[in-house]
CSV table of C-alpha atoms in Angstrom, one decimal:
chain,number,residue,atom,x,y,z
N,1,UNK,CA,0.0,0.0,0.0
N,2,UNK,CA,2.4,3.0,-1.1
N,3,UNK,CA,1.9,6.3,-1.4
N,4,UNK,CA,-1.1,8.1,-0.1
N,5,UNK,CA,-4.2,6.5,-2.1
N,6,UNK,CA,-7.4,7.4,0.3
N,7,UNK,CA,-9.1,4.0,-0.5
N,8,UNK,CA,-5.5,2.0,1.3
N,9,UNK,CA,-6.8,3.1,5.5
N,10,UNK,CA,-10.0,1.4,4.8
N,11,UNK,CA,-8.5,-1.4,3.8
N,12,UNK,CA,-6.3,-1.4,6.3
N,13,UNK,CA,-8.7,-2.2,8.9
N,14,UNK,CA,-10.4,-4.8,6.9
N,15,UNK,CA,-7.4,-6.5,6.9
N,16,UNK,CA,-6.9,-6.2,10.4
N,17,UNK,CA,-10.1,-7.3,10.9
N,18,UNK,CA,-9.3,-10.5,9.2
N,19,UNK,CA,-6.3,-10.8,10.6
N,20,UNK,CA,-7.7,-11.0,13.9
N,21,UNK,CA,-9.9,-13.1,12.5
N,22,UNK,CA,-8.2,-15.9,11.1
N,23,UNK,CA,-5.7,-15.6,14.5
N,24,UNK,CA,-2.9,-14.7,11.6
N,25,UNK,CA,-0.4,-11.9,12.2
N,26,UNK,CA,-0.4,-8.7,9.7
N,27,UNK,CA,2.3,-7.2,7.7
N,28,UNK,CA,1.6,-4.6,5.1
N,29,UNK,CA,3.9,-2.7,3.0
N,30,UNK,CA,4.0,0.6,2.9
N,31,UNK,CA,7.0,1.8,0.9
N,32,UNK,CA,9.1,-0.2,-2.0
N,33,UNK,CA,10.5,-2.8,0.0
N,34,UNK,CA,12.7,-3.5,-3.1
N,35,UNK,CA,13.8,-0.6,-5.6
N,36,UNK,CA,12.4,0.1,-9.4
N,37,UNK,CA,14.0,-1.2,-11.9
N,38,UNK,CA,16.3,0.5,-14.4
N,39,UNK,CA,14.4,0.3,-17.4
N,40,UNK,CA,12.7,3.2,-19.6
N,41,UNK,CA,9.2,4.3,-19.3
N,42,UNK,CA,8.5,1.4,-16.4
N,43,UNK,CA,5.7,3.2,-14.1
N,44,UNK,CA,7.3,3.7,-10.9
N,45,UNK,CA,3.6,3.0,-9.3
N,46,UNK,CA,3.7,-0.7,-10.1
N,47,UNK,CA,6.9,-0.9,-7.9
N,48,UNK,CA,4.9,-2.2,-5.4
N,49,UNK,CA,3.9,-5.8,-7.6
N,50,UNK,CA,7.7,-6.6,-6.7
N,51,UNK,CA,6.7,-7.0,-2.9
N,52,UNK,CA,5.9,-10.5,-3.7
N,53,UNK,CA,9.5,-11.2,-4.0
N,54,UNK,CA,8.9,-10.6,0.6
N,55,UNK,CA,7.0,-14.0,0.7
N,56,UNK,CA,10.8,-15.8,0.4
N,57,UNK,CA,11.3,-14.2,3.8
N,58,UNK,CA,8.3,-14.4,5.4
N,59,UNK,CA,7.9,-18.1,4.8
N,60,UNK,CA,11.4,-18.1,6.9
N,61,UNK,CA,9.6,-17.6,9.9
N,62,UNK,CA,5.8,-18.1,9.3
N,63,UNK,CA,4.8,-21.7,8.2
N,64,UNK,CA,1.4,-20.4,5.6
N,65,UNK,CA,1.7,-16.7,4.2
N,66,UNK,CA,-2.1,-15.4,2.6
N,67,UNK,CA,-0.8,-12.3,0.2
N,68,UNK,CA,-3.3,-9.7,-1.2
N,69,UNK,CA,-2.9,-6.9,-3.6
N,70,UNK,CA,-4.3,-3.5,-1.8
N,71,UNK,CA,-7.2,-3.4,-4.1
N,72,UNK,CA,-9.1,-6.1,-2.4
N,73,UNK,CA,-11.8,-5.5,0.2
N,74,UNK,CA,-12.6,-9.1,2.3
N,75,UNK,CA,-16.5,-9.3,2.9
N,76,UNK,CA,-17.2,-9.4,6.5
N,77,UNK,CA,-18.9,-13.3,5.6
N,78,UNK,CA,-15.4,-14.6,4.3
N,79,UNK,CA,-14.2,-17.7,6.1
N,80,UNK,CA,-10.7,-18.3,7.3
N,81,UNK,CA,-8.9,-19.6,4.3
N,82,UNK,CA,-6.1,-20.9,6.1
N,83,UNK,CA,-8.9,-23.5,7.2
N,84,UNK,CA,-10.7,-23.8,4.0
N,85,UNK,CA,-7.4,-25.1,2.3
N,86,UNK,CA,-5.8,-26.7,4.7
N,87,UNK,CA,-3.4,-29.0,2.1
N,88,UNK,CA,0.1,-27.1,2.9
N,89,UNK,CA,1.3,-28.9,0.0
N,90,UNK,CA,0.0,-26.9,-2.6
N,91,UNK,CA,0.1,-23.1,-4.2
N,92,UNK,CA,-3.1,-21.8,-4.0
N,93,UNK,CA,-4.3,-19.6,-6.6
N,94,UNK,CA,-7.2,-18.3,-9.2
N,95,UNK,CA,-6.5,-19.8,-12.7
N,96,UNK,CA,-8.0,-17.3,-14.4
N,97,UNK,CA,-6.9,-18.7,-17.6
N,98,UNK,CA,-10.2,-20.6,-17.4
N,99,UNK,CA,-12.0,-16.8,-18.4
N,100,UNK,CA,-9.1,-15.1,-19.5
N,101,UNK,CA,-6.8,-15.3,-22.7
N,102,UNK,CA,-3.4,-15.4,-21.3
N,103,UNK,CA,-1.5,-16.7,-24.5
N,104,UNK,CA,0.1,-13.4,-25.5
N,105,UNK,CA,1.5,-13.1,-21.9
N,106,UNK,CA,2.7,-16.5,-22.1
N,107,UNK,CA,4.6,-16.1,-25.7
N,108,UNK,CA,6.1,-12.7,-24.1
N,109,UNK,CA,7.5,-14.8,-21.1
N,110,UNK,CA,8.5,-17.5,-22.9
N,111,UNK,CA,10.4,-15.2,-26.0
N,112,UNK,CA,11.7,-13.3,-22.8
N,113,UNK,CA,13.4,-15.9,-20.8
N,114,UNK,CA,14.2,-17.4,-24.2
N,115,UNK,CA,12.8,-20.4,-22.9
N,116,UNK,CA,9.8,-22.5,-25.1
N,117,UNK,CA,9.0,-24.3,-22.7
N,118,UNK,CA,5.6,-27.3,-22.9
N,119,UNK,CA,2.7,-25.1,-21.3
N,120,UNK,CA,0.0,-27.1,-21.0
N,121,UNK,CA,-3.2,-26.6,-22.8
N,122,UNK,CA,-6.8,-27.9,-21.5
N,123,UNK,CA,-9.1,-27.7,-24.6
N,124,UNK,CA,-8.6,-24.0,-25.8
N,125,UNK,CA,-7.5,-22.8,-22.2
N,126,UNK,CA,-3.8,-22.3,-20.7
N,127,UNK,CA,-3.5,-22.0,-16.9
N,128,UNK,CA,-2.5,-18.7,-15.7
N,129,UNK,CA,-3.1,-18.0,-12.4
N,130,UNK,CA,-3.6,-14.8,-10.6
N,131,UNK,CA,-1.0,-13.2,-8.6
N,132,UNK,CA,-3.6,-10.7,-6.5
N,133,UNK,CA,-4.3,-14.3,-3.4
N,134,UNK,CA,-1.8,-16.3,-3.1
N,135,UNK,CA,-1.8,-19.0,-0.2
N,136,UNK,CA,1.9,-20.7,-0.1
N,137,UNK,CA,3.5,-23.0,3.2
N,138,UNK,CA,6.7,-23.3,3.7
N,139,UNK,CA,6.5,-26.8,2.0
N,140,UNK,CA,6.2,-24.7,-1.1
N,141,UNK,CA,9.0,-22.1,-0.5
N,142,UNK,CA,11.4,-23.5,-3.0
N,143,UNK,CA,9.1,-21.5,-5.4
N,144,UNK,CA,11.6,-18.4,-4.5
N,145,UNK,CA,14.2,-20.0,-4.9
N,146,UNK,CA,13.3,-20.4,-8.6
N,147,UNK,CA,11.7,-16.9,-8.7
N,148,UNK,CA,14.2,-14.8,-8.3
N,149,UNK,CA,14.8,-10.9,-8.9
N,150,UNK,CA,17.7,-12.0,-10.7
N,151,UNK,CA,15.6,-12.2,-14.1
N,152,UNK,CA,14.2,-9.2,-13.8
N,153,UNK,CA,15.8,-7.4,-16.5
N,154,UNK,CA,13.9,-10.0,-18.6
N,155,UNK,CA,10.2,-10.5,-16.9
N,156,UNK,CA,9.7,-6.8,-16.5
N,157,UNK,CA,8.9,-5.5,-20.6
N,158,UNK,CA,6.2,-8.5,-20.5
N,159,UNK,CA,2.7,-7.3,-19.5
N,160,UNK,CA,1.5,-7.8,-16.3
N,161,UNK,CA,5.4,-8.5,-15.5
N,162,UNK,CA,5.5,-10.2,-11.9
N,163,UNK,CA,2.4,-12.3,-12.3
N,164,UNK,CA,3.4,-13.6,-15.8
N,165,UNK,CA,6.6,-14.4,-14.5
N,166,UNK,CA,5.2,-16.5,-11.5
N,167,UNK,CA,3.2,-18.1,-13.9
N,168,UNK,CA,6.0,-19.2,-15.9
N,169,UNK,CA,8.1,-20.8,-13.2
N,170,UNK,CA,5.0,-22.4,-11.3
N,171,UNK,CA,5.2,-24.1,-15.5
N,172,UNK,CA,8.6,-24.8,-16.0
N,173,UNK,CA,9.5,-26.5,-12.8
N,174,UNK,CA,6.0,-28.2,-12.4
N,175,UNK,CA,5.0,-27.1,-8.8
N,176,UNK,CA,1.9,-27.7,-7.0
N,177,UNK,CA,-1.0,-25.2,-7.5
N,178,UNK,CA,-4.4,-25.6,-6.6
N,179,UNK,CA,-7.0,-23.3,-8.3
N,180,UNK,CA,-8.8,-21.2,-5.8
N,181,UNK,CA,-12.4,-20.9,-5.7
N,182,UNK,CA,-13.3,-17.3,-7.3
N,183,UNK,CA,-15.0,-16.4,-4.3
N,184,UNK,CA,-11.7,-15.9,-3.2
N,185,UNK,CA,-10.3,-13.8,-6.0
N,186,UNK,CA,-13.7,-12.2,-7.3
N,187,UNK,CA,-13.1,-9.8,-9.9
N,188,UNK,CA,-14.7,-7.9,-12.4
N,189,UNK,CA,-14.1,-10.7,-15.3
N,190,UNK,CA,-16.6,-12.9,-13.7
N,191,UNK,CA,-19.8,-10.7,-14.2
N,192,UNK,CA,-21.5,-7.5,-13.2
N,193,UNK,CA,-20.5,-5.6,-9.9
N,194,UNK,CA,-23.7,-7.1,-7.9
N,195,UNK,CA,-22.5,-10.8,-7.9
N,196,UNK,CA,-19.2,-9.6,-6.2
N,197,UNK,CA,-20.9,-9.5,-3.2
N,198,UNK,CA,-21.8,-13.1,-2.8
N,199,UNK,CA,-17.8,-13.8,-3.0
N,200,UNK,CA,-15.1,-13.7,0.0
N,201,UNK,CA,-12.5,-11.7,-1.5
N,202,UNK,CA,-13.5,-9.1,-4.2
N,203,UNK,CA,-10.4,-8.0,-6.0
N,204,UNK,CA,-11.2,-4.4,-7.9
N,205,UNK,CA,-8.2,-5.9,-10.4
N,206,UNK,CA,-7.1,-3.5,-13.3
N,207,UNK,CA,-10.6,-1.2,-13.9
N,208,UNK,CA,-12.6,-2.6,-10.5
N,209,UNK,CA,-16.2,-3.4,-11.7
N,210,UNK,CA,-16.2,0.2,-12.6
N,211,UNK,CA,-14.6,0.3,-16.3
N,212,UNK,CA,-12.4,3.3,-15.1
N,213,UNK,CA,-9.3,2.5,-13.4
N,214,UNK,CA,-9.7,5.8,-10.9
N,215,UNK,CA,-13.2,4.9,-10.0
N,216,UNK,CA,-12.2,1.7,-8.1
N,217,UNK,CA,-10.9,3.1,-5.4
N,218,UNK,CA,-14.0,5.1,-4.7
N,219,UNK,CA,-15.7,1.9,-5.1
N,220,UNK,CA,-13.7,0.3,-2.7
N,221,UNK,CA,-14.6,2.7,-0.4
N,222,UNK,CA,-18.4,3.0,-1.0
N,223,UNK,CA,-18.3,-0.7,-0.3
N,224,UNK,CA,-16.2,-0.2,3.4
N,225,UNK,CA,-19.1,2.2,4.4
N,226,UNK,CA,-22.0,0.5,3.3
N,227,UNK,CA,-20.7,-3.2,4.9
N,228,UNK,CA,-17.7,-2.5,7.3
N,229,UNK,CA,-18.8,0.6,9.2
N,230,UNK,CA,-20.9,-0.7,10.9
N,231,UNK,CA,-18.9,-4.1,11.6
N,232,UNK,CA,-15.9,-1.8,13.0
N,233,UNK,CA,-18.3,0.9,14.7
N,234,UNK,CA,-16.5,3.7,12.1
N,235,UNK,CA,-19.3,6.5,12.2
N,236,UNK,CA,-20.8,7.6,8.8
N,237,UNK,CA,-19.9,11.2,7.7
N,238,UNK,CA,-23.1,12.6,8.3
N,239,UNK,CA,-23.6,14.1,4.7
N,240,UNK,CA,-22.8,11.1,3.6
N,241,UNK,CA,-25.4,8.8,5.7
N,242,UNK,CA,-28.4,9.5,3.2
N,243,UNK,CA,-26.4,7.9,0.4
N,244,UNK,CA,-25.1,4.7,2.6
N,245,UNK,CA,-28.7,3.9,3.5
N,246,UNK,CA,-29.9,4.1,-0.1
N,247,UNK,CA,-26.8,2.0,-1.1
N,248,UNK,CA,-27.0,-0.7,1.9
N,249,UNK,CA,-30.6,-1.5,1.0
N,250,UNK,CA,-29.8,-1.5,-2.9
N,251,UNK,CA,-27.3,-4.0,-2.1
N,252,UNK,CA,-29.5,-6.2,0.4
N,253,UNK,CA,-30.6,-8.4,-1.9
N,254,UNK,CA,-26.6,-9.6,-3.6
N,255,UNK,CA,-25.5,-10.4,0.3
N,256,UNK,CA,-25.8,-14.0,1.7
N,257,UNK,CA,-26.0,-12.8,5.0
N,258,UNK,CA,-27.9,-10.3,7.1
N,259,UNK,CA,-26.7,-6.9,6.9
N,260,UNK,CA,-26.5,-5.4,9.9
N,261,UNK,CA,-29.1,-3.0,11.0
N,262,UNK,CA,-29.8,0.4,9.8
N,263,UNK,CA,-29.9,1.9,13.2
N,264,UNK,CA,-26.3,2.8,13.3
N,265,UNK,CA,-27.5,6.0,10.4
């Protein structure tokens, strides 16, 4: 979460939340924990993908580590995933390959690392998976030992650079991934912006159920003061309290749970 994005405090204490939750132990990052590449035109904002290169270390002390991107907002129904997927021998991770057509990121990896390696095909679909959840044990932390900030001269010109790149070793030395249920990794591929609400983890990936990159993050924030505020006891902005209710009793009807009540306006 770097730089000074208004939407990043209230996730902050959704994450907390969860953290507290799930009896797991928080760490977010809040500056580059590694530096920007040397490369032309590379947007110095997507420094912050490169923080999953930090899972190496914390997998030295913590046996399961549960990353998310800072553009995802946990519903307050989510279970604790360490407990839904208890197998620690596996990567856990959306194969959005299933939805997506990842074959131009995976010819840019492969030409990249100069590599052609055998990526396997199911029907007309290549598995790619998602880099915005990933659950990984310590069984699995050989993965960074493979990927490595050592290749990225190479992995950063190809699109979505990190993720690609992930996806690419998790093929070429064979490791074990298990495809996450979208509920975990909702995002806006998978339908219109209601149905997010029936998942765990919405993920407001690239334009965020909005179709305009900038309007996610007041998305993400509509959504922490129509379901969290009242979870967390965070009082409403009382201009703002008309426009909640309206939106909290729109939104009734796409929950699988009771929304708590409206006496907190």
């Amino acid at each position: 979460m770097h730089g000074k994005n208004k939407s990043f405090e209230y996730v902050k204490k959704i994450f907390s939340y969860y953290a507290k939750k799930t009896n797991a132990d928080l760490f977010i990052s809040e500056s580059p924990i590694f530096p920007a590449p040397k490369v032309d035109n590379f947007n110095q904002n997507l420094v912050a993908c490169l923080d999953k290169f930090e899972i190496k270390n914390l997998l030295k002390k913590y046996d399961r580590v549960l990353y998310l991107d800072a553009d995802i907002v946990i519903n307050p129904w989510a279970p604790n995933i360490f407990d839904y997927y208890p197998d620690t021998s596996q990567i856990y991770m959306l194969n959005e390959g299933l939805i997506l057509n990842r074959k131009p990121e995976i010819n840019q990896i492969c030409n990249a690392m100069n590599d052609e390696i055998a990526w396997p095909k199911k029907g007309f679909k290549y598995p790619y998976f998602n880099a915005g959840v990933i659950l990984i044990s310590k069984e699995q932390r050989h993965f960074f030992e493979k990927a490595t900030l050592d290749d990225i001269d190479k992995f950063i010109p190809v699109h979505l650079f990190e993720q690609t790149y992930f996806n690419y070793i998790l093929t070429k030395y064979n490791f074990n991934v298990s495809p996450l249920n979208k509920k975990f990794n909702h995002m806006g591929c998978f339908g219109n912006k209601s149905k997010r609400m029936k998942a765990f983890f919405m993920h407001y990936a690239a334009d965020g159920f909005t179709g305009k990159y900038h309007r996610k993050f007041d998305l993400i924030i509509d959504d922490y003061w129509t379901f969290w505020a009242p979870i967390l006891n965070d009082t409403i902005p009382k201009e703002k309290q008309t426009y909640y209710k309206k939106r909290k009793t729109l939104y009734k009807y796409h929950v699988p749970f009771t929304i708590p009540s409206l006496n907190y306006f």
